Amino acid sequence: MRPPPRHTGQRHTWPGSRGAGTRGQVRAPARAVPATPAVPKAELIDVDNVSGLKTLAIHKRITRIGRDPDNDLVIPLETVSGLHALIEYRDGFFLLEDQRSTNRTYLGGEAVASHAPKRLKSGDEIRFNGCAFVFLLEQQLPSGDTGERGESIPPSGEASDP
């Protein structure tokens, strides 16, 4: 039979185990989670009053537009697709994106290609099969060079060509 182990009063621990001290260990700094910026105040003015709303406040990151009653802006015309277009606030800009609609989306008189978002500026005219809306920002954002009207924006995560 073995004698019981002798207790010396010292406590042995392995790094990372319970009771281990912090001496010699490097602790990673806590990462701050960046705050999601609020969506700036913007609205769509229904020039032709086809939606039954004079103005639609845009307060969400993605505003869905189309004939389907689940959309944020409902245009109750058979010539407007169920989900016709989106207005998305991304990377500091509002973007207009056609959703493969049958009768297309127009920005300033030019057709918006499906799934090729175009940057919006305050005062831009948007047409959904002839129904006119005007996009307004309470304050034009961001300051500085914002690019050309209707400039194509690459999908999130893709780099643009130099």
XYZ file of C-alpha atoms in Angstrom, residues 29-93:
65
model
C -8.062 43.589 -25.704
C -11.847 43.679 -25.790
C -13.166 44.634 -29.220
C -15.633 47.438 -29.429
C -18.677 46.641 -31.512
C -19.242 49.558 -33.895
C -22.625 51.190 -33.524
C -24.893 50.867 -36.526
C -25.509 54.386 -37.825
C -29.105 55.498 -37.938
C -30.861 55.817 -41.275
C -30.986 59.538 -42.197
C -34.400 61.122 -42.664
C -35.573 60.669 -46.236
C -38.889 60.432 -48.048
C -40.511 59.623 -51.359
C -43.016 62.142 -52.701
C -45.777 60.478 -54.734
C -46.108 62.984 -57.599
C -48.999 61.122 -59.279
C -50.672 60.078 -55.995
C -50.991 56.438 -57.150
C -50.084 54.963 -53.758
C -52.706 56.886 -51.799
C -49.893 58.512 -49.791
C -48.610 61.978 -50.492
C -45.242 61.106 -48.934
C -43.616 57.951 -47.625
C -41.044 58.383 -44.853
C -38.037 56.124 -45.374
C -36.875 55.013 -41.955
C -35.684 51.444 -42.527
C -32.426 50.153 -44.021
C -34.397 48.450 -46.801
C -37.643 49.871 -48.194
C -39.566 47.460 -50.428
C -41.602 48.894 -53.320
C -44.153 47.103 -55.482
C -47.720 45.906 -55.989
C -47.682 43.272 -53.199
C -49.499 44.510 -50.052
C -46.573 43.393 -47.844
C -44.285 46.056 -49.368
C -43.455 49.293 -47.555
C -44.673 51.346 -50.533
C -47.593 49.707 -52.314
C -48.331 50.831 -55.879
C -51.643 49.121 -56.714
C -51.223 48.917 -60.491
C -51.113 45.709 -62.555
C -48.143 47.092 -64.512
C -46.019 47.280 -61.333
C -44.328 44.032 -60.239
C -45.105 42.369 -56.901
C -41.639 43.365 -55.652
C -40.580 46.003 -58.147
C -37.612 47.734 -56.482
C -35.749 48.382 -53.243
C -34.309 51.500 -51.687
C -31.473 50.479 -49.385
C -29.368 52.587 -47.032
C -25.866 51.083 -47.145
C -22.365 52.416 -46.517
C -23.631 55.968 -46.001
C -25.724 56.150 -49.182
